[in-house]
Protein backbone atom coordinates (compact mmCIF):
# COMPACT_ATOMS: atom_id res chain seq x y z
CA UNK A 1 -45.50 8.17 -91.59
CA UNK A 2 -48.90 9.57 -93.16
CA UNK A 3 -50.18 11.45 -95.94
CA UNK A 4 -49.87 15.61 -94.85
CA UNK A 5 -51.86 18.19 -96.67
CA UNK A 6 -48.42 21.16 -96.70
CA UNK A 7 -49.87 23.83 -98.54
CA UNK A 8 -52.73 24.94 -96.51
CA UNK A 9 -53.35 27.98 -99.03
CA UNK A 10 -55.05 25.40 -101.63
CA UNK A 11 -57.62 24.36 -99.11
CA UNK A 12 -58.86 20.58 -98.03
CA UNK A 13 -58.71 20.26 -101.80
CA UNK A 14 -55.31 20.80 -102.37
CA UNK A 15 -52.71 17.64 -102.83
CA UNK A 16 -50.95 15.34 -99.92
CA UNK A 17 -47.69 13.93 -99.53
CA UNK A 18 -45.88 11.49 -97.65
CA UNK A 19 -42.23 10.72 -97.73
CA UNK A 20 -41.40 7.62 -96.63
CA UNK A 21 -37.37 6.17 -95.61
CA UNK A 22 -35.81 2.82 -96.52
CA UNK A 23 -33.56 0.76 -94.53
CA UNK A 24 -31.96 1.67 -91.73
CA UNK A 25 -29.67 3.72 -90.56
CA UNK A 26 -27.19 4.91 -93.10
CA UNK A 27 -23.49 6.46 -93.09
CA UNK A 28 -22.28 9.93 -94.25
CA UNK A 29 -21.28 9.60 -97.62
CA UNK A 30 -23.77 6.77 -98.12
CA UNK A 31 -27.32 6.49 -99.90
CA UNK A 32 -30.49 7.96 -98.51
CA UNK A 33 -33.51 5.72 -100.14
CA UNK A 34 -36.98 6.37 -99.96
CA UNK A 35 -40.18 7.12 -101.82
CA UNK A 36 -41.92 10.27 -101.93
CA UNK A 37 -45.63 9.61 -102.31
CA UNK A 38 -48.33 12.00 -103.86
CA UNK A 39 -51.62 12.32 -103.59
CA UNK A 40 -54.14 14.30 -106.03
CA UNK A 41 -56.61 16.64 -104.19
CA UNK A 42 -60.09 17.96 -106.08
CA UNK A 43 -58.61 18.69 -108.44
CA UNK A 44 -55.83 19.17 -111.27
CA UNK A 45 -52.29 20.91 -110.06
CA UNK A 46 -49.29 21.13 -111.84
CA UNK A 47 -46.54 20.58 -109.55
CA UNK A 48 -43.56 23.45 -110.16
CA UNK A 49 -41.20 20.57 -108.18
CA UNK A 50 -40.65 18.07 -105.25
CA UNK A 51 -37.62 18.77 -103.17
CA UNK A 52 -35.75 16.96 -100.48
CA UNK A 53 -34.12 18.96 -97.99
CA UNK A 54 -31.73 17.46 -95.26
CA UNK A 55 -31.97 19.82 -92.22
CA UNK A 56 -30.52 19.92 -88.79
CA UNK A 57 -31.10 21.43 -85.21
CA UNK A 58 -27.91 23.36 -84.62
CA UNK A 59 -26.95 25.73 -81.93
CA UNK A 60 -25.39 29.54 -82.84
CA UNK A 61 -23.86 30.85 -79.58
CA UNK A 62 -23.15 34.82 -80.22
CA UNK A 63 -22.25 38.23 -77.73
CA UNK A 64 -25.99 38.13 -76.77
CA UNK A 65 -26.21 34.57 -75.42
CA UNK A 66 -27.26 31.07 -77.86
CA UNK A 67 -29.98 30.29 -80.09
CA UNK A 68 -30.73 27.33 -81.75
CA UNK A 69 -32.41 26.90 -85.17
CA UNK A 70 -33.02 24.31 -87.74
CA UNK A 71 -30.36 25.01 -90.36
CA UNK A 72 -31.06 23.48 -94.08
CA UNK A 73 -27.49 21.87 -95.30
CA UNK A 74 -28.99 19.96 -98.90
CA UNK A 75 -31.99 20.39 -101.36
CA UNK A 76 -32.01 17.76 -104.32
CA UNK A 77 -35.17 18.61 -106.97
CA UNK A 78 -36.89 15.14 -107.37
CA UNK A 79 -39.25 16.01 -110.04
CA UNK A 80 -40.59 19.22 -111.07
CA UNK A 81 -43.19 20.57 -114.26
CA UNK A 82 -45.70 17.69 -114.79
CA UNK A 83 -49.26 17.56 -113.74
CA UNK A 84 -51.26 15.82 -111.02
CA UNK A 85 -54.42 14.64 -111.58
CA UNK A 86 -57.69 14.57 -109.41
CA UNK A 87 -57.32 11.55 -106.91
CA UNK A 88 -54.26 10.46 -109.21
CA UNK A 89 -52.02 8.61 -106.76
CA UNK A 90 -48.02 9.33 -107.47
CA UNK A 91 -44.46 7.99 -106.02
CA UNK A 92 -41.14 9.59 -106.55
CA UNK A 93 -38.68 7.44 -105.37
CA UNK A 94 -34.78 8.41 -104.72
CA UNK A 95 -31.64 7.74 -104.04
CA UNK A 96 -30.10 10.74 -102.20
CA UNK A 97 -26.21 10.37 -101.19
CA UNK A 98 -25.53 12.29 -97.98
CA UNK A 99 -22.76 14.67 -97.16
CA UNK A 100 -19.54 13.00 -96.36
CA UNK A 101 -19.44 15.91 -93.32
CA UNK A 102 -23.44 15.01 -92.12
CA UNK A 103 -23.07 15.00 -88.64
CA UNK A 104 -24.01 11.39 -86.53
CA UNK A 105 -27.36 10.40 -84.84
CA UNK A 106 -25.86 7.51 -82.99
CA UNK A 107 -22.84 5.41 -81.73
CA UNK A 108 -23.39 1.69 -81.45
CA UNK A 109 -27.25 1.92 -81.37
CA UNK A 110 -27.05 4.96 -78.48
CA UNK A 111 -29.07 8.02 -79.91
CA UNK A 112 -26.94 11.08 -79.34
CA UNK A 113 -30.14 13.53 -78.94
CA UNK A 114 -28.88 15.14 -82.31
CA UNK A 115 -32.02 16.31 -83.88
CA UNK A 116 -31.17 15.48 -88.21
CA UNK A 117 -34.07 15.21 -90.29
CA UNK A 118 -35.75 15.25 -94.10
CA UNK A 119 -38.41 17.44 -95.25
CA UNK A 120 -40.24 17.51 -98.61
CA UNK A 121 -40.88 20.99 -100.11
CA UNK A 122 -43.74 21.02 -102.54
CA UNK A 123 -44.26 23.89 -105.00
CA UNK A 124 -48.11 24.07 -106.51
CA UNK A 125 -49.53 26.83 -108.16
CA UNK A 126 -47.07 29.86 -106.86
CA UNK A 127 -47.18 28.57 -103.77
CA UNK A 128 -44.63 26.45 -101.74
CA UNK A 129 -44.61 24.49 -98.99
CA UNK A 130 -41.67 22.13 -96.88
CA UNK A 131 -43.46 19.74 -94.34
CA UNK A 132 -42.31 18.50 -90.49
CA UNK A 133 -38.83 17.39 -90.43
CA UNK A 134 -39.05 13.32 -90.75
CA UNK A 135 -35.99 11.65 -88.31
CA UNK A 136 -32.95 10.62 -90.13
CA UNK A 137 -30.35 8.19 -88.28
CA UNK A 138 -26.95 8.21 -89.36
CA UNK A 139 -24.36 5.94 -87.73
CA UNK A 140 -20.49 5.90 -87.71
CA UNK A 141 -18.20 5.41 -90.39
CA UNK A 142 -15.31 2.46 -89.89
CA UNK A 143 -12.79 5.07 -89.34
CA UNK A 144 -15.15 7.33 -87.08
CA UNK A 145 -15.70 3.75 -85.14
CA UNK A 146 -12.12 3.02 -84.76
CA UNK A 147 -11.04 6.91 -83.34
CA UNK A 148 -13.74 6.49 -80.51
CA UNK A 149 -12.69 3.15 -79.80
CA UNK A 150 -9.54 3.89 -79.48
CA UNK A 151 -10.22 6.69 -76.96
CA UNK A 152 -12.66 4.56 -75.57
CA UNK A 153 -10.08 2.03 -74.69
CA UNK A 154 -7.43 4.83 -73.24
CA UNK A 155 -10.31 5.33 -70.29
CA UNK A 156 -12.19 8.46 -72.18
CA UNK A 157 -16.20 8.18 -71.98
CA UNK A 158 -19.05 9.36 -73.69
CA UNK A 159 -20.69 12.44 -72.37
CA UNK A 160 -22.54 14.99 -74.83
CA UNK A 161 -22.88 15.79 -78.54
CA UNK A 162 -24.44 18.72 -80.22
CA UNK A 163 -24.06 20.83 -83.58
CA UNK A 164 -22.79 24.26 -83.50
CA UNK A 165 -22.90 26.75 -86.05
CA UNK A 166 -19.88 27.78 -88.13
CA UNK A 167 -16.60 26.79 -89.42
CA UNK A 168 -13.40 25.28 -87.53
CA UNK A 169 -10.61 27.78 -89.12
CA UNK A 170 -7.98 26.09 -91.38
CA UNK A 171 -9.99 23.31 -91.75
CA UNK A 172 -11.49 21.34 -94.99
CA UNK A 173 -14.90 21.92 -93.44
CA UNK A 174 -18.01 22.62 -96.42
CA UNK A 175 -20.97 22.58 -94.13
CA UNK A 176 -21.99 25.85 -92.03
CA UNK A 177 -22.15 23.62 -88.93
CA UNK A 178 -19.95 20.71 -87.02
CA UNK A 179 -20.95 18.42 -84.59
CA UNK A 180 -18.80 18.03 -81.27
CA UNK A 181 -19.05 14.74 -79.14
CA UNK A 182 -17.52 15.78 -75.72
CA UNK A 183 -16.09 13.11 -74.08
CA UNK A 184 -14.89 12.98 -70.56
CA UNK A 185 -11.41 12.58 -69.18
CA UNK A 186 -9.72 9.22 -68.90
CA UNK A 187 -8.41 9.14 -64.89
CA UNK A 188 -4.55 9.79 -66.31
CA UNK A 189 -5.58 13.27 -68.43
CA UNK A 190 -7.80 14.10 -65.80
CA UNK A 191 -5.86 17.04 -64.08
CA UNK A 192 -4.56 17.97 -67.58
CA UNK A 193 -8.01 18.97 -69.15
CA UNK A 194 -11.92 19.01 -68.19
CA UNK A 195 -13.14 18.12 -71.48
CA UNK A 196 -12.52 16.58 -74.62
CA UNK A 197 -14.26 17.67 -77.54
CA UNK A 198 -13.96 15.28 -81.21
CA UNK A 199 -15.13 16.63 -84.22
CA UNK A 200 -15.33 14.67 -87.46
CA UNK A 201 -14.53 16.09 -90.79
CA UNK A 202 -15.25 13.02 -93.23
CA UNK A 203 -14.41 12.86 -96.98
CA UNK A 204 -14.05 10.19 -99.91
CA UNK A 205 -10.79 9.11 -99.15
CA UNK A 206 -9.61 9.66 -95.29
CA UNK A 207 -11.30 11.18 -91.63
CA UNK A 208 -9.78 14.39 -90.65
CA UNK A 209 -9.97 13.99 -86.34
CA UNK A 210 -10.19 17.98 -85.30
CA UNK A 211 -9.44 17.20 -81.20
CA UNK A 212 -10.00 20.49 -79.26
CA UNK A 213 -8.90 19.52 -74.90
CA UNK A 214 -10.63 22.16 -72.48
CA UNK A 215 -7.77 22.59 -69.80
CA UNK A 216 -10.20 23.98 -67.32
CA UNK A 217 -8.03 26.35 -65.52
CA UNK A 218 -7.36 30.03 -66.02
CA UNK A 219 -5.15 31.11 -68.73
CA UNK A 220 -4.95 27.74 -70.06
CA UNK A 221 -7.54 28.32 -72.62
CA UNK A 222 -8.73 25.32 -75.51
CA UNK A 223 -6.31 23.86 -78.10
CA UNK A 224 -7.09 21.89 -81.20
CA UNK A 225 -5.16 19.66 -83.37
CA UNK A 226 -5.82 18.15 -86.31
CA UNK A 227 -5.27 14.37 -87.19
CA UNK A 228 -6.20 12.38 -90.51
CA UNK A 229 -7.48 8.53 -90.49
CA UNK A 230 -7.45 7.09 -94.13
CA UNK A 231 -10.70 5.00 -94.44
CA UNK A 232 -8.69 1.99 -95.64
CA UNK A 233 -6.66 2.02 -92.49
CA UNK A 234 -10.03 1.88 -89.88
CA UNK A 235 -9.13 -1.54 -89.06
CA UNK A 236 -6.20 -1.31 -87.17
CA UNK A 237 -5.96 -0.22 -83.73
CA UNK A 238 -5.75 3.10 -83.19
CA UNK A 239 -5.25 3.69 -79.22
CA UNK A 240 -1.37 4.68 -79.50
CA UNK A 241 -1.94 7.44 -81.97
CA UNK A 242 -4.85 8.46 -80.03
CA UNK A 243 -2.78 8.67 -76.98
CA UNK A 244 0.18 10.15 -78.69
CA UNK A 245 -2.18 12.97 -79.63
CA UNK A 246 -4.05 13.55 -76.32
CA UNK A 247 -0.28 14.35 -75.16
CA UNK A 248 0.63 16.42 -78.05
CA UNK A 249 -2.16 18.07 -77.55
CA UNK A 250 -2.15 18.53 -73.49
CA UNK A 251 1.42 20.18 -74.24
CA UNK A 252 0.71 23.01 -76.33
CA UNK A 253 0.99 26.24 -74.91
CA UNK A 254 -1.71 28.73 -75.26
């Protein structure tokens, strides 16, 4: 990462910043470290506040066909209301805890092509400013790691994931967005359904599992169920739940 001059109304003059991330990848619900890093222009500014935003690439599919946008879901103020001098040389570190619901970069080291980021918004003199998004990874939770496994092992396989925009009805959901990992058919649910699609809804205590099976043939339409994993219990195997859902799930009527 490098210094980046945001608010281009102050001129080459104006103050730089550079946000920089610690560690590596880190878990929803877990701690987002970093530093954010100021540099003074020409002159003195007083800085009206620093603030983190977590921000994702999400698709919004409506009557007129898809769009996809990058869709702020967190802002925590770092600092705001002090003054930075000439050449004066500044870091803001923080320690940021992410949504329990942020969606997932990767599975075992495999980038999903989600597109999850942080941006620093600076606010000098009336004037505002949020820079490029800088890549966050996030990686499963135990009891994410455990449901895919355990699909995984019943013959399922990875295929796509994306974020779409809005809520999953009678759901806990908080965030405007979910992710969906498609996976294909293991060779036994194969005729049953052309797609399975897992979505995650994590909190402090327990996973809720929202399955939704695309039948693929007319009439048959897409069914959900809901399923919840407590986080203490990610260590068992979970492949005969998983199975006994794909078949609860395969016989609802629609």
């Amino acid at each position: 990462m490098a210094f980046k001059r945001l608010l281009g109304s102050l001129g080459v003059g104006g103050p730089l910043v550079d946000t920089v991330l610690t560690g590596g990848p880190v878990r929803p619900g877990g701690a987002l470290r970093g530093e954010v890093r100021l540099a003074g222009g020409g002159t003195v500014f007083r800085v009206e506040h620093v603030t983190l935003e977590l921000a994702a690439r999400v698709e919004h599919e409506h009557a007129q066909g898809e769009d996809v946008g990058v869709l702020t879901f967190a802002r925590v103020t770092l600092a705001g209301g002090f003054r930075l001098g000439a050449g004066e040389r500044l870091a803001l570190p923080f320690d940021v805890t992410l949504p329990w619901e942020t969606p997932l970069t990767e599975l075992n080291g495999r980038r999903l092509g989600i597109v999850l980021g942080v941006r620093t918004e600076l606010a000098v003199a009336g004037a505002r400013d949020a820079g490029d998004l800088d890549a966050l990874a996030v990686t499963a939770l135990p009891a994410q790691e455990a449901v895919l496994g355990a699909l995984g092992r019943l013959g399922f396989a990875f295929h796509s994931a994306d974020l779409e925009r809005g809520v999953i009805r009678n759901t806990r959901q908080s965030l405007p967005f979910y992710q969906e990992i498609e996976l294909r058919p293991a060779p036994r649910y194969a005729r049953a359904m052309r797609e399975l699609e897992v979505t995650f809804l994590a909190g402090p205590k327990d996973l809720h599992v929202v399955l939704e099976a695309d039948k693929g043939r007319p009439g048959g339409g897409d069914v959900l169920s809901l399923h919840t994993v407590p986080h203490d219990d990610a260590g068992r195997d979970w492949s005969a739940d998983a199975d006994a859902w794909i078949r609860a799930l395969l016989s609802t009527r629609r």
